[in-house]
Every structure is written in C-alpha cells, then in structure tokens.
PDB file of C-alpha atoms in Angstrom:
ATOM      1  CA  MET A   1      74.120 131.179 149.026  1.00 45.00           C
ATOM      2  CA  GLU A   2      74.687 131.225 152.736  1.00 41.00           C
ATOM      3  CA  ALA A   3      77.786 133.074 153.862  1.00 40.00           C
ATOM      4  CA  ILE A   4      79.845 130.965 156.257  1.00 39.00           C
ATOM      5  CA  ARG A   5      81.920 132.900 158.720  1.00 38.00           C
ATOM      6  CA  GLN A   6      84.971 131.009 159.896  1.00 40.00           C
ATOM      7  CA  PRO A   7      86.953 132.028 162.979  1.00 40.00           C
ATOM      8  CA  ILE A   8      90.702 132.349 162.578  1.00 39.00           C
ATOM      9  CA  SER A   9      92.684 131.144 165.559  1.00 40.00           C
ATOM     10  CA  ARG A  10      96.154 129.862 166.302  1.00 43.00           C
ATOM     11  CA  THR A  11      94.891 126.325 166.933  1.00 44.00           C
ATOM     12  CA  TRP A  12      95.222 125.514 163.223  1.00 42.00           C
ATOM     13  CA  LEU A  13      98.986 125.691 163.626  1.00 45.00           C
ATOM     14  CA  GLN A  14      98.889 122.398 165.482  1.00 44.00           C
ATOM     15  CA  SER A  15      95.760 120.538 164.324  1.00 41.00           C
ATOM     16  CA  PRO A  16      93.989 121.883 161.227  1.00 44.00           C
ATOM     17  CA  ASP A  17      90.297 121.084 160.943  1.00 45.00           C
ATOM     18  CA  GLN A  18      87.681 122.087 158.382  1.00 44.00           C
ATOM     19  CA  SER A  19      87.288 125.699 159.580  1.00 50.00           C
ATOM     20  CA  ASP A  20      90.966 126.167 160.414  1.00 80.00           C
ATOM     21  CA  ARG A  21      91.975 125.130 156.917  1.00 86.00           C
ATOM     22  CA  LEU A  22      90.330 128.272 155.631  1.00 87.00           C
ATOM     23  CA  ALA A  23      92.776 130.291 157.705  1.00 87.00           C
ATOM     24  CA  LEU A  24      95.653 128.092 156.575  1.00 90.00           C
ATOM     25  CA  LEU A  25      94.726 128.540 152.917  1.00 92.00           C
ATOM     26  CA  GLU A  26      94.309 132.286 153.344  1.00 91.00           C
ATOM     27  CA  TYR A  27      97.725 132.628 154.979  1.00 90.00           C
ATOM     28  CA  THR A  28      99.412 130.428 152.350  1.00 92.00           C
ATOM     29  CA  ARG A  29      97.815 132.454 149.555  1.00 93.00           C
ATOM     30  CA  GLY A  30      98.991 135.654 151.219  1.00 91.00           C
ATOM     31  CA  VAL A  31     102.573 134.381 151.424  1.00 91.00           C
ATOM     32  CA  LEU A  32     102.605 133.269 147.786  1.00 93.00           C
ATOM     33  CA  TYR A  33     100.903 136.442 146.580  1.00 91.00           C
ATOM     34  CA  SER A  34     103.391 138.695 148.375  1.00 88.00           C
ATOM     35  CA  PHE A  35     106.397 136.820 146.976  1.00 89.00           C
ATOM     36  CA  ALA A  36     105.070 136.290 143.455  1.00 87.00           C
ATOM     37  CA  PHE A  37     104.874 139.873 142.233  1.00 76.00           C
ATOM     38  CA  SER A  38     107.863 142.112 141.716  1.00 58.00           C
ATOM     39  CA  ARG A  39     106.006 145.403 142.193  1.00 57.00           C
ATOM     40  CA  GLU A  40     102.981 146.424 144.201  1.00 55.00           C
ATOM     41  CA  ASN A  41      99.716 146.245 142.226  1.00 49.00           C
ATOM     42  CA  ASP A  42     101.475 144.602 139.280  1.00 53.00           C
ATOM     43  CA  ILE A  43      99.671 141.287 138.818  1.00 51.00           C
ATOM     44  CA  THR A  44     100.944 140.727 135.289  1.00 52.00           C
ATOM     45  CA  ARG A  45     104.480 139.641 136.189  1.00 63.00           C
ATOM     46  CA  SER A  46     104.108 136.698 138.507  1.00 74.00           C
ATOM     47  CA  ARG A  47     107.369 134.954 139.319  1.00 84.00           C
ATOM     48  CA  ALA A  48     108.181 131.521 140.695  1.00 90.00           C
ATOM     49  CA  ILE A  49     108.683 131.202 144.459  1.00 92.00           C
ATOM     50  CA  HIS A  50     111.189 128.867 146.055  1.00 94.00           C
ATOM     51  CA  VAL A  51     109.816 126.613 148.770  1.00 94.00           C
ATOM     52  CA  SER A  52     112.441 127.822 151.273  1.00 94.00           C
ATOM     53  CA  ARG A  53     110.872 131.307 151.306  1.00 93.00           C
ATOM     54  CA  ILE A  54     107.452 129.807 152.014  1.00 93.00           C
ATOM     55  CA  GLN A  55     108.867 127.628 154.775  1.00 93.00           C
ATOM     56  CA  ASN A  56     110.584 130.639 156.370  1.00 92.00           C
ATOM     57  CA  ALA A  57     107.276 132.514 156.422  1.00 91.00           C
ATOM     58  CA  PHE A  58     105.650 129.638 158.313  1.00 90.00           C
ATOM     59  CA  ALA A  59     108.647 129.377 160.631  1.00 89.00           C
ATOM     60  CA  GLY A  60     107.865 132.919 161.738  1.00 85.00           C
ATOM     61  CA  LEU A  61     104.524 131.591 163.018  1.00 81.00           C
ATOM     62  CA  GLY A  62     106.203 128.772 164.899  1.00 81.00           C
ATOM     63  CA  ALA A  63     104.960 126.115 162.468  1.00 80.00           C
ATOM     64  CA  PRO A  64     107.721 125.556 159.880  1.00 81.00           C
ATOM     65  CA  SER A  65     106.340 122.196 158.691  1.00 82.00           C
ATOM     66  CA  LEU A  66     102.713 123.244 158.177  1.00 87.00           C
ATOM     67  CA  TYR A  67     103.545 124.909 154.861  1.00 90.00           C
ATOM     68  CA  ARG A  68     103.365 121.446 153.254  1.00 92.00           C
ATOM     69  CA  LEU A  69      99.647 121.136 153.959  1.00 91.00           C
ATOM     70  CA  GLY A  70      98.976 124.648 152.670  1.00 92.00           C
ATOM     71  CA  LEU A  71     100.818 123.945 149.425  1.00 95.00           C
ATOM     72  CA  ARG A  72      99.204 120.527 149.072  1.00 94.00           C
ATOM     73  CA  LEU A  73      95.700 121.997 149.357  1.00 94.00           C
ATOM     74  CA  LEU A  74      96.388 124.848 146.924  1.00 96.00           C
ATOM     75  CA  HIS A  75      97.909 122.374 144.478  1.00 96.00           C
ATOM     76  CA  LEU A  76      94.864 120.112 144.850  1.00 96.00           C
ATOM     77  CA  PHE A  77      92.625 123.087 144.055  1.00 97.00           C
ATOM     78  CA  ARG A  78      94.896 123.921 141.106  1.00 96.00           C
ATOM     79  CA  GLU A  79      95.819 127.387 142.306  1.00 96.00           C
ATOM     80  CA  ILE A  80      99.549 126.629 142.108  1.00 96.00           C
ATOM     81  CA  GLU A  81     101.803 124.215 140.209  1.00 96.00           C
ATOM     82  CA  PRO A  82     105.234 122.803 141.153  1.00 95.00           C
ATOM     83  CA  LEU A  83     108.290 123.550 139.045  1.00 95.00           C
ATOM     84  CA  PHE A  84     111.692 121.887 138.936  1.00 93.00           C
ATOM     85  CA  GLY A  85     114.093 122.699 141.755  1.00 93.00           C
ATOM     86  CA  GLY A  86     111.574 123.336 144.547  1.00 94.00           C
ATOM     87  CA  TYR A  87     109.832 126.309 142.913  1.00 95.00           C
ATOM     88  CA  TRP A  88     106.093 126.981 142.815  1.00 95.00           C
ATOM     89  CA  LEU A  89     104.189 129.049 140.255  1.00 94.00           C
ATOM     90  CA  LEU A  90     100.753 130.638 140.604  1.00 94.00           C
ATOM     91  CA  THR A  91      98.282 129.407 137.994  1.00 94.00           C
ATOM     92  CA  PRO A  92      96.207 131.874 135.955  1.00 93.00           C
ATOM     93  CA  TYR A  93      93.228 133.320 137.785  1.00 94.00           C
ATOM     94  CA  ARG A  94      89.885 131.949 136.626  1.00 96.00           C
ATOM     95  CA  VAL A  95      86.405 131.020 137.779  1.00 97.00           C
ATOM     96  CA  ILE A  96      84.364 127.839 137.523  1.00 97.00           C
ATOM     97  CA  ASP A  97      80.597 127.838 137.271  1.00 97.00           C
ATOM     98  CA  ILE A  98      79.066 125.501 139.859  1.00 97.00           C
ATOM     99  CA  GLU A  99      75.266 125.563 139.625  1.00 96.00           C
ATOM    100  CA  SER A 100      75.313 129.259 138.598  1.00 95.00           C
ATOM    101  CA  HIS A 101      77.601 130.137 141.508  1.00 97.00           C
ATOM    102  CA  TYR A 102      81.096 131.320 140.622  1.00 97.00           C
ATOM    103  CA  ALA A 103      84.031 129.722 142.439  1.00 97.00           C
ATOM    104  CA  PHE A 104      87.279 131.662 142.155  1.00 97.00           C
ATOM    105  CA  VAL A 105      90.467 129.699 141.454  1.00 97.00           C
ATOM    106  CA  GLY A 106      93.700 131.529 142.146  1.00 95.00           C
ATOM    107  CA  ALA A 107      96.204 132.277 144.905  1.00 93.00           C
ATOM    108  CA  VAL A 108      94.818 135.705 145.751  1.00 91.00           C
ATOM    109  CA  PRO A 109      94.030 136.234 149.448  1.00 90.00           C
ATOM    110  CA  SER A 110      90.423 137.191 150.084  1.00 89.00           C
ATOM    111  CA  VAL A 111      91.521 139.993 152.414  1.00 83.00           C
ATOM    112  CA  SER A 112      93.181 141.765 149.476  1.00 82.00           C
ATOM    113  CA  GLY A 113      89.734 143.082 148.546  1.00 84.00           C
ATOM    114  CA  SER A 114      90.196 142.416 144.834  1.00 86.00           C
ATOM    115  CA  LEU A 115      87.564 139.668 144.862  1.00 92.00           C
ATOM    116  CA  GLY A 116      84.815 141.769 146.370  1.00 92.00           C
ATOM    117  CA  ASP A 117      82.399 140.157 148.809  1.00 92.00           C
ATOM    118  CA  VAL A 118      83.686 136.596 149.072  1.00 94.00           C
ATOM    119  CA  ARG A 119      81.267 133.921 150.258  1.00 94.00           C
ATOM    120  CA  TYR A 120      82.457 130.533 151.446  1.00 93.00           C
ATOM    121  CA  ALA A 121      80.984 127.088 150.916  1.00 93.00           C
ATOM    122  CA  GLY A 122      83.329 124.574 152.465  1.00 91.00           C
ATOM    123  CA  LEU A 123      86.789 125.590 151.254  1.00 93.00           C
ATOM    124  CA  GLY A 124      85.382 127.117 148.067  1.00 95.00           C
ATOM    125  CA  ARG A 125      85.399 130.889 147.561  1.00 96.00           C
ATOM    126  CA  PHE A 126      82.448 132.230 145.614  1.00 97.00           C
ATOM    127  CA  ILE A 127      82.345 135.698 144.116  1.00 96.00           C
ATOM    128  CA  SER A 128      79.664 137.817 142.491  1.00 96.00           C
ATOM    129  CA  LYS A 129      78.762 137.432 138.823  1.00 96.00           C
ATOM    130  CA  GLU A 130      80.033 140.962 138.183  1.00 96.00           C
ATOM    131  CA  ILE A 131      83.488 140.228 139.616  1.00 95.00           C
ATOM    132  CA  ALA A 132      83.527 136.785 137.961  1.00 96.00           C
ATOM    133  CA  SER A 133      83.026 138.366 134.530  1.00 96.00           C
ATOM    134  CA  GLN A 134      86.522 139.856 134.820  1.00 94.00           C
ATOM    135  CA  PHE A 135      88.148 136.399 134.768  1.00 95.00           C
ATOM    136  CA  PRO A 136      88.266 133.520 132.247  1.00 96.00           C
ATOM    137  CA  LEU A 137      85.704 130.766 132.777  1.00 97.00           C
ATOM    138  CA  GLN A 138      87.003 127.191 133.103  1.00 96.00           C
ATOM    139  CA  GLY A 139      84.735 124.171 132.774  1.00 94.00           C
ATOM    140  CA  LEU A 140      84.119 122.216 135.955  1.00 93.00           C
ATOM    141  CA  ALA A 141      85.167 118.885 134.416  1.00 90.00           C
ATOM    142  CA  GLY A 142      88.424 120.444 133.187  1.00 91.00           C
ATOM    143  CA  TRP A 143      89.224 121.843 136.614  1.00 94.00           C
ATOM    144  CA  MET A 144      88.463 118.491 138.228  1.00 91.00           C
ATOM    145  CA  GLY A 145      90.566 116.621 135.683  1.00 86.00           C
ATOM    146  CA  LEU A 146      87.733 114.268 134.771  1.00 80.00           C
ATOM    147  CA  SER A 147      88.066 112.133 131.691  1.00 74.00           C
ATOM    148  CA  ASP A 148      85.452 112.943 129.059  1.00 77.00           C
ATOM    149  CA  THR A 149      85.413 109.309 127.890  1.00 82.00           C
ATOM    150  CA  SER A 150      82.633 106.906 128.814  1.00 91.00           C
ATOM    151  CA  ILE A 151      82.992 104.138 131.376  1.00 93.00           C
ATOM    152  CA  GLU A 152      82.938 101.560 128.595  1.00 93.00           C
ATOM    153  CA  LYS A 153      85.700 103.375 126.697  1.00 94.00           C
ATOM    154  CA  GLN A 154      87.847 103.622 129.839  1.00 93.00           C
ATOM    155  CA  VAL A 155      87.597  99.871 130.372  1.00 94.00           C
ATOM    156  CA  LYS A 156      88.302  99.132 126.711  1.00 94.00           C
ATOM    157  CA  ASP A 157      91.380 101.355 126.928  1.00 94.00           C
ATOM    158  CA  PHE A 158      92.458  99.463 130.070  1.00 94.00           C
ATOM    159  CA  VAL A 159      92.275  96.124 128.233  1.00 94.00           C
ATOM    160  CA  PHE A 160      93.809  97.479 125.023  1.00 94.00           C
ATOM    161  CA  SER A 161      96.699  99.058 126.929  1.00 94.00           C
ATOM    162  CA  HIS A 162      97.423  95.736 128.610  1.00 94.00           C
ATOM    163  CA  HIS A 163      97.578  93.807 125.329  1.00 93.00           C
ATOM    164  CA  GLN A 164      99.751  96.497 123.744  1.00 94.00           C
ATOM    165  CA  GLN A 165     102.305  96.664 126.564  1.00 94.00           C
ATOM    166  CA  ALA A 166     102.128  93.199 128.135  1.00 92.00           C
ATOM    167  CA  LYS A 167     105.368  91.462 128.936  1.00 93.00           C
ATOM    168  CA  ALA A 168     106.276  88.314 130.802  1.00 90.00           C
ATOM    169  CA  THR A 169     106.249  88.670 134.577  1.00 84.00           C
ATOM    170  CA  LEU A 170     107.847  86.892 137.502  1.00 78.00           C
ATOM    171  CA  GLN A 171     105.825  85.423 140.337  1.00 76.00           C
ATOM    172  CA  ALA A 172     106.107  87.224 143.666  1.00 80.00           C
ATOM    173  CA  ASP A 173     104.556  86.618 147.083  1.00 81.00           C
ATOM    174  CA  ASP A 174     103.615  90.259 147.707  1.00 88.00           C
ATOM    175  CA  ILE A 175     101.361  90.789 144.673  1.00 93.00           C
ATOM    176  CA  GLU A 176      97.752  91.633 145.535  1.00 95.00           C
ATOM    177  CA  TYR A 177      94.728  91.419 143.266  1.00 95.00           C
ATOM    178  CA  LEU A 178      91.683  93.679 143.237  1.00 95.00           C
ATOM    179  CA  LYS A 179      88.408  91.965 144.067  1.00 94.00           C
ATOM    180  CA  ILE A 180      85.101  93.775 143.532  1.00 92.00           C
ATOM    181  CA  LEU A 181      82.615  92.727 146.198  1.00 89.00           C
ATOM    182  CA  GLY A 182      78.908  92.133 145.787  1.00 82.00           C
ATOM    183  CA  ASN A 183      76.421  93.267 148.415  1.00 71.00           C
ATOM    184  CA  ASP A 184      78.775  93.802 151.313  1.00 63.00           C
ATOM    185  CA  ARG A 185      76.897  94.897 154.429  1.00 61.00           C
ATOM    186  CA  HIS A 186      79.215  97.880 154.856  1.00 64.00           C
ATOM    187  CA  GLY A 187      78.719  98.965 151.251  1.00 72.00           C
ATOM    188  CA  ARG A 188      82.320  98.297 150.317  1.00 80.00           C
ATOM    189  CA  ARG A 189      83.271  97.351 146.803  1.00 87.00           C
ATOM    190  CA  PHE A 190      87.061  97.021 146.773  1.00 93.00           C
ATOM    191  CA  VAL A 191      89.335  94.621 148.639  1.00 93.00           C
ATOM    192  CA  TRP A 192      92.861  93.509 147.851  1.00 94.00           C
ATOM    193  CA  SER A 193      93.756  89.843 148.171  1.00 93.00           C
ATOM    194  CA  GLN A 194      96.748  87.649 147.414  1.00 92.00           C
ATOM    195  CA  GLN A 195      94.347  85.186 145.832  1.00 92.00           C
ATOM    196  CA  PRO A 196      94.559  85.638 142.039  1.00 91.00           C
ATOM    197  CA  GLN A 197      91.332  87.238 140.834  1.00 91.00           C
ATOM    198  CA  ALA A 198      90.412  88.478 137.348  1.00 92.00           C
ATOM    199  CA  VAL A 199      88.494  91.727 137.564  1.00 92.00           C
ATOM    200  CA  LEU A 200      87.397  91.160 133.950  1.00 92.00           C
ATOM    201  CA  ALA A 201      86.674  87.441 133.779  1.00 84.00           C
ATOM    202  CA  LEU A 202      86.095  87.297 130.013  1.00 83.00           C
ATOM    203  CA  ASP A 203      89.487  88.852 129.245  1.00 86.00           C
ATOM    204  CA  ARG A 204      91.192  87.156 132.219  1.00 92.00           C
ATOM    205  CA  ILE A 205      92.620  90.542 133.166  1.00 95.00           C
ATOM    206  CA  ALA A 206      93.400  91.407 136.783  1.00 95.00           C
ATOM    207  CA  LEU A 207      94.237  94.734 138.409  1.00 96.00           C
ATOM    208  CA  CYS A 208      97.272  94.176 140.618  1.00 95.00           C
ATOM    209  CA  ARG A 209      99.428  96.066 143.064  1.00 95.00           C
ATOM    210  CA  GLN A 210     102.795  95.373 144.670  1.00 93.00           C
ATOM    211  CA  ASN A 211     104.823  97.055 147.394  1.00 89.00           C
ATOM    212  CA  HIS A 212     107.355  99.387 145.829  1.00 83.00           C
ATOM    213  CA  ILE A 213     109.618 101.944 147.527  1.00 83.00           C
ATOM    214  CA  GLY A 214     107.307 102.757 150.399  1.00 82.00           C
ATOM    215  CA  GLY A 215     104.141 102.679 148.287  1.00 88.00           C
ATOM    216  CA  TYR A 216     102.484 100.577 145.623  1.00 93.00           C
ATOM    217  CA  ARG A 217     102.992 100.075 141.934  1.00 93.00           C
ATOM    218  CA  TYR A 218      99.807  99.239 140.044  1.00 95.00           C
ATOM    219  CA  PHE A 219      99.675  97.109 136.929  1.00 95.00           C
ATOM    220  CA  SER A 220      97.318  94.931 134.924  1.00 95.00           C
ATOM    221  CA  GLY A 221      97.972  91.222 134.683  1.00 94.00           C
ATOM    222  CA  GLU A 222      96.721  88.328 132.594  1.00 94.00           C
ATOM    223  CA  LEU A 223      95.798  85.121 134.385  1.00 93.00           C
ATOM    224  CA  HIS A 224      96.024  81.589 132.986  1.00 91.00           C
ATOM    225  CA  ASN A 225      94.773  78.785 135.228  1.00 87.00           C
ATOM    226  CA  GLY A 226      95.105  81.059 138.246  1.00 85.00           C
ATOM    227  CA  THR A 227      98.682  82.034 137.441  1.00 89.00           C
ATOM    228  CA  LEU A 228      99.875  85.519 136.541  1.00 91.00           C
ATOM    229  CA  THR A 229     101.667  85.283 133.193  1.00 92.00           C
ATOM    230  CA  THR A 230     102.006  88.841 131.843  1.00 94.00           C
ATOM    231  CA  GLU A 231     101.858  92.368 133.213  1.00 94.00           C
ATOM    232  CA  ALA A 232     101.557  95.924 131.870  1.00 95.00           C
ATOM    233  CA  PRO A 233     101.576  99.378 133.502  1.00 94.00           C
ATOM    234  CA  VAL A 234      98.194 100.973 134.179  1.00 94.00           C
ATOM    235  CA  VAL A 235      97.820 104.219 132.240  1.00 88.00           C
ATOM    236  CA  GLN A 236      94.755 105.557 134.081  1.00 90.00           C
ATOM    237  CA  PRO A 237      94.865 106.708 137.714  1.00 91.00           C
ATOM    238  CA  PRO A 238      94.357 103.473 139.722  1.00 93.00           C
ATOM    239  CA  THR A 239      91.398 104.631 141.817  1.00 93.00           C
ATOM    240  CA  GLN A 240      89.641 106.069 138.783  1.00 93.00           C
ATOM    241  CA  ILE A 241      89.873 102.821 136.824  1.00 95.00           C
ATOM    242  CA  MET A 242      88.702 100.905 139.915  1.00 95.00           C
ATOM    243  CA  PHE A 243      85.470 102.906 139.954  1.00 95.00           C
ATOM    244  CA  ALA A 244      85.070 102.426 136.187  1.00 94.00           C
ATOM    245  CA  LEU A 245      85.681  98.668 136.407  1.00 95.00           C
ATOM    246  CA  ALA A 246      83.153  98.293 139.223  1.00 94.00           C
ATOM    247  CA  ASN A 247      80.543 100.094 137.135  1.00 94.00           C
ATOM    248  CA  PHE A 248      81.402  98.007 134.061  1.00 95.00           C
ATOM    249  CA  VAL A 249      80.848  94.677 135.860  1.00 93.00           C
ATOM    250  CA  ALA A 250      77.505  95.972 137.247  1.00 93.00           C
ATOM    251  CA  LEU A 251      78.771  96.370 140.811  1.00 93.00           C
ATOM    252  CA  PRO A 252      79.161 100.157 140.999  1.00 93.00           C
ATOM    253  CA  VAL A 253      80.160 101.987 144.154  1.00 94.00           C
ATOM    254  CA  THR A 254      76.863 103.151 145.683  1.00 93.00           C
ATOM    255  CA  ALA A 255      76.810 106.667 147.095  1.00 94.00           C
ATOM    256  CA  LYS A 256      73.855 107.345 149.399  1.00 94.00           C
ATOM    257  CA  VAL A 257      72.540 110.887 149.002  1.00 96.00           C
ATOM    258  CA  ARG A 258      70.276 112.330 151.692  1.00 96.00           C
ATOM    259  CA  GLU A 259      68.741 115.532 150.406  1.00 94.00           C
ATOM    260  CA  GLY A 260      67.727 118.333 152.742  1.00 92.00           C
ATOM    261  CA  VAL A 261      66.506 121.882 152.356  1.00 92.00           C
ATOM    262  CA  ALA A 262      69.805 123.489 153.390  1.00 94.00           C
ATOM    263  CA  ARG A 263      72.287 120.591 153.309  1.00 95.00           C
ATOM    264  CA  THR A 264      72.745 117.412 151.312  1.00 97.00           C
ATOM    265  CA  LEU A 265      74.729 114.509 152.763  1.00 97.00           C
ATOM    266  CA  PHE A 266      76.796 112.214 150.532  1.00 97.00           C
ATOM    267  CA  ASN A 267      77.844 108.874 152.067  1.00 95.00           C
ATOM    268  CA  VAL A 268      80.549 107.252 149.936  1.00 95.00           C
ATOM    269  CA  PRO A 269      81.867 103.825 151.092  1.00 93.00           C
ATOM    270  CA  GLU A 270      85.173 104.096 149.193  1.00 93.00           C
ATOM    271  CA  ARG A 271      87.841 106.761 148.920  1.00 92.00           C
ATOM    272  CA  LEU A 272      87.109 108.924 145.917  1.00 93.00           C
ATOM    273  CA  PRO A 273      89.554 109.274 143.032  1.00 91.00           C
ATOM    274  CA  ILE A 274      91.492 112.509 143.228  1.00 90.00           C
ATOM    275  CA  ASP A 275      89.343 114.262 140.613  1.00 87.00           C
ATOM    276  CA  GLY A 276      86.129 113.513 142.496  1.00 89.00           C
ATOM    277  CA  TYR A 277      87.703 114.268 145.862  1.00 93.00           C
ATOM    278  CA  ARG A 278      88.874 117.650 144.571  1.00 94.00           C
ATOM    279  CA  LEU A 279      85.292 118.844 144.142  1.00 95.00           C
ATOM    280  CA  ALA A 280      83.969 117.169 147.301  1.00 95.00           C
ATOM    281  CA  LEU A 281      86.661 118.784 149.443  1.00 94.00           C
ATOM    282  CA  LEU A 282      86.078 122.178 147.849  1.00 95.00           C
ATOM    283  CA  LEU A 283      82.330 122.147 148.539  1.00 96.00           C
ATOM    284  CA  ALA A 284      81.979 120.179 151.765  1.00 94.00           C
ATOM    285  CA  THR A 285      81.190 122.266 154.843  1.00 92.00           C
ATOM    286  CA  GLU A 286      81.835 119.190 156.964  1.00 92.00           C
ATOM    287  CA  ILE A 287      83.610 115.887 156.317  1.00 92.00           C
ATOM    288  CA  SER A 288      83.409 112.891 158.644  1.00 92.00           C
ATOM    289  CA  ARG A 289      84.708 109.339 158.336  1.00 91.00           C
ATOM    290  CA  GLN A 290      83.409 106.197 159.961  1.00 89.00           C
ATOM    291  CA  GLY A 291      85.174 103.025 158.969  1.00 84.00           C
ATOM    292  CA  TYR A 292      85.525 103.039 155.209  1.00 85.00           C
ATOM    293  CA  THR A 293      82.638 105.473 154.640  1.00 91.00           C
ATOM    294  CA  THR A 294      83.158 109.195 154.183  1.00 94.00           C
ATOM    295  CA  THR A 295      80.269 111.631 154.604  1.00 96.00           C
ATOM    296  CA  TYR A 296      80.368 114.975 152.831  1.00 96.00           C
ATOM    297  CA  SER A 297      77.915 117.710 153.843  1.00 96.00           C
ATOM    298  CA  VAL A 298      77.299 120.116 150.947  1.00 97.00           C
ATOM    299  CA  GLU A 299      74.997 123.095 150.504  1.00 96.00           C
ATOM    300  CA  SER A 300      71.922 121.809 148.676  1.00 96.00           C
ATOM    301  CA  SER A 301      72.193 124.564 146.057  1.00 96.00           C
ATOM    302  CA  LEU A 302      75.584 123.137 145.039  1.00 97.00           C
ATOM    303  CA  ALA A 303      74.820 119.426 145.541  1.00 96.00           C
ATOM    304  CA  PRO A 304      73.630 118.714 141.946  1.00 96.00           C
ATOM    305  CA  ALA A 305      77.167 119.364 140.692  1.00 95.00           C
ATOM    306  CA  LEU A 306      78.588 116.678 142.993  1.00 95.00           C
ATOM    307  CA  ASN A 307      75.717 114.356 142.025  1.00 95.00           C
ATOM    308  CA  ARG A 308      76.649 114.577 138.348  1.00 93.00           C
ATOM    309  CA  GLN A 309      80.363 114.180 138.905  1.00 92.00           C
ATOM    310  CA  LEU A 310      79.927 111.102 141.122  1.00 94.00           C
ATOM    311  CA  SER A 311      77.808 109.584 138.358  1.00 93.00           C
ATOM    312  CA  ALA A 312      80.526 110.403 135.817  1.00 91.00           C
ATOM    313  CA  LEU A 313      83.045 108.553 137.981  1.00 91.00           C
ATOM    314  CA  GLY A 314      80.855 105.458 137.787  1.00 92.00           C
ATOM    315  CA  CYS A 315      78.993 105.683 141.090  1.00 93.00           C
ATOM    316  CA  SER A 316      75.398 104.612 141.507  1.00 93.00           C
ATOM    317  CA  LEU A 317      73.378 107.181 143.463  1.00 94.00           C
ATOM    318  CA  GLU A 318      70.808 106.065 146.023  1.00 93.00           C
ATOM    319  CA  ILE A 319      68.631 109.078 146.804  1.00 91.00           C
ATOM    320  CA  LEU A 320      67.248 109.167 150.358  1.00 89.00           C
ATOM    321  CA  GLN A 321      64.614 111.564 151.595  1.00 75.00           C
TER     322      GLN A 321
END
C-alpha cells in the first residue's frame, strides 16, 4: 500500500480539508489520549474526559470551536463514544481487515510510536500484520453498522412496522413525500414533494418527512385516495431505508465505478447512509462534490471493500474502464 505523507500546517485551524483533517484527527487523539489515562504508560485504566477539557486544549491553539469537528470525526470512526453529562470515553482498541490490510481503530496518536510504521489511505491508519495481531479483530460490517438483513427483509420490516404502530394522523401542509425517480439525466433517485406519493404502491405506503424543531421527523404513512390516513415512526435510519426501497422497486441508486491501476473513482449521485459514508470517508484520498454527485477516490487495492458495501446498501454498480 502506498504511504501518503500529509503536511501538517496551521491552515487546518480555519478551513480543514482532506489532508488537514489528518492533522486535526491526530491532535484530537493526542488530547484525548493524554487526558484519558491516569498514569503514564498505563493503558488499562482509561477514564472519561469532559468536553470542557478538550475545548480548553483547542483554545490554546486559537481555535476553541474546532474541537467539535475533531470529536465528530472520531465518533464517526467509532474511536470514541459520548456519555451523559458532556463526557467522552475512548472505545476499545481494535483492527478491521480491509482487503488484507489492517486499519487501526482507536484514539491513540500515531506519533506515540505504539502502532509502529503507520501508513495512511485517506483518513484510515493501516498498521502491519504483526502489530495488528496484538489487537482484537472486528468485522468490517460491524464497524460500519451495516444491517445483516437482506434488502427484501428490510422492506418487509418497514411495512410490518407501519402496520404494527400505525395511528390516525392529521393533515398538514408541510408534509413531504419521497418519490423515487426513474432515469433522471443527473442520476438522481430521490426527491421530496408535497404531492402524496406511495413509495410502495401495492401496500399504499409512503415515506414522509415533516419539519420538526430545526430538522425533520421521518415517518411512514398509508394513503387512501391520495390522502394520508395513518402514520408510524420509521425504525430504520431514513437514508438507509431509502436506498433499500429504491432497490426493492427496481430503481436502485447507480454508483459509477471507474477502475484504475492506482486509484478507483466512485461517483454516487445521492448522499450515502451514515454506515456507507463511514467507510467511504475513511478510505477516500480525495472527495469532491458536483451538484448532487459525490466522487470518492480510493486506492484500488482497497476499492473492492467499498464495492461490496455499496452493493449491500442496495446500490447498483456500473463498472467503467
């Protein structure tokens, strides 16, 4: 695997980009690592860290608000977990096998030397097989948070959950309905419209959203003669079930994959669910967005892992040479 050397500069304090986020992550790990252990070289007694201590450490750099991005990225990569009262806890150290390369998961700064010769691919840190053998191995799907159920089962659960929890609903002007597009020239699949639309015509079930406290609440709804009559909360993550529904009705999100010797490009016309985005962000050496399409550049030796996980999400892969 190619070693990617990333410069560390102060520019990331104002405008983090792909390379600067490596420095941000390294600094955030260093702060957490130094606060988490009560004695030097004692890595068996990790303690929770209050967010105020982390913020103070960033304030010393002149960027007191940037700690949020550092924590958000480490949480996304499952190196830390939030506790009640503003505390954060380091998760157990482990490795994940990605195409016979070992990605380390844990808030240990690379400069500590305990990980040996660290190689980077995107934001991922890869260590030797010898060092990796010292840590527990976690499955890639488990780390991503992917459901191990089939697309068909996910959709059946979506319908079953609606019938089990459905209750009468009131009409409102701000309810939007998911519509899955056909062959849109931009490759898009999902649009939201105030026109009632059943995403599963046979069951007359719609996926709906409504403005709620600065965001959206998502729910399923049953339509009768174009009128919403019942609603139920959606159990699955909304974006994940959107991808599954699109696949189920034979209109899957199409990811275009351009394979190269060193790099593979993934063009995805919709925002990925968090579990798929977790892996894409970890591996991508470059991420660019144009309109609704996001392009991820991944080392070709690691690309098969992202191929499989996009398929598991319900994407259709169009392989380009």
